[in-house]
XYZ file of C-alpha atoms in Angstrom:
73
model
C -9.870 3.232 1.837
C -8.563 6.013 4.021
C -5.480 5.872 6.271
C -5.230 8.646 8.875
C -1.818 9.472 10.349
C -1.157 10.359 13.934
C -2.054 8.380 17.001
C -1.660 8.422 20.715
C 1.388 9.280 22.787
C 4.014 6.517 22.677
C 1.836 4.215 20.547
C 2.361 2.497 17.244
C -0.132 2.128 14.461
C -0.217 -0.202 11.458
C -0.667 1.916 8.364
C -0.846 -0.976 5.921
C -3.828 -1.211 3.568
C -4.821 -4.622 2.185
C -6.115 -4.528 -1.374
C -7.745 -7.769 -2.478
C -7.250 -8.664 -6.127
C -9.092 -12.015 -6.183
C -7.455 -14.027 -8.948
C -6.032 -11.078 -10.873
C -2.273 -11.159 -11.548
C -2.073 -7.419 -12.249
C -3.740 -4.344 -10.746
C -4.716 -2.381 -13.859
C -4.874 0.982 -12.082
C -3.925 2.081 -8.548
C -4.674 5.619 -7.369
C -3.552 7.224 -4.112
C -4.760 10.679 -2.998
C -2.372 12.198 -0.489
C -3.229 14.726 2.261
C -0.967 17.218 0.441
C -3.451 17.239 -2.438
C -1.232 15.279 -4.754
C -2.654 12.240 -6.512
C -0.365 9.413 -7.691
C -1.551 6.871 -10.245
C 0.190 3.697 -11.300
C -0.867 1.193 -13.934
C -0.204 -2.532 -14.398
C 1.117 -3.149 -10.880
C 1.814 -6.886 -10.392
C -0.512 -8.444 -7.791
C 0.594 -10.887 -5.110
C 3.104 -8.752 -3.270
C 3.703 -6.332 -0.438
C 4.573 -2.848 -1.609
C 5.904 0.316 0.019
C 4.052 3.306 -1.435
C 5.490 6.762 -0.830
C 4.185 10.041 -2.198
C 5.757 10.936 -5.541
C 7.504 7.595 -6.005
C 6.579 4.368 -7.792
C 5.474 1.428 -5.608
C 8.473 -0.479 -4.241
C 8.068 -4.261 -4.097
C 9.069 -5.608 -0.688
C 8.094 -9.279 -0.572
C 5.671 -11.836 -2.010
C 2.275 -12.016 -0.314
C 2.050 -15.187 1.792
C -1.494 -14.756 3.128
C -1.952 -14.851 6.868
C 1.851 -15.030 7.430
C 2.070 -11.361 6.405
C -0.926 -10.065 8.326
C 0.843 -9.275 11.625
C 3.077 -6.209 11.683
């Protein structure tokens, strides 16, 4: 999936990406290619949560995933 930054004047955009894991409890490999050219790879990321992912840093767990409750920004 691709997330493109920017937007319109005085607007907000939801940059979250939903990654479905079906019944898996762990994401075996997660790769992110950044616009800077850097590629970050993480292994064995626990599924079922909301994460903040920033370039050059490990994923930061924010909250458990509660389905539709977490869909709205």
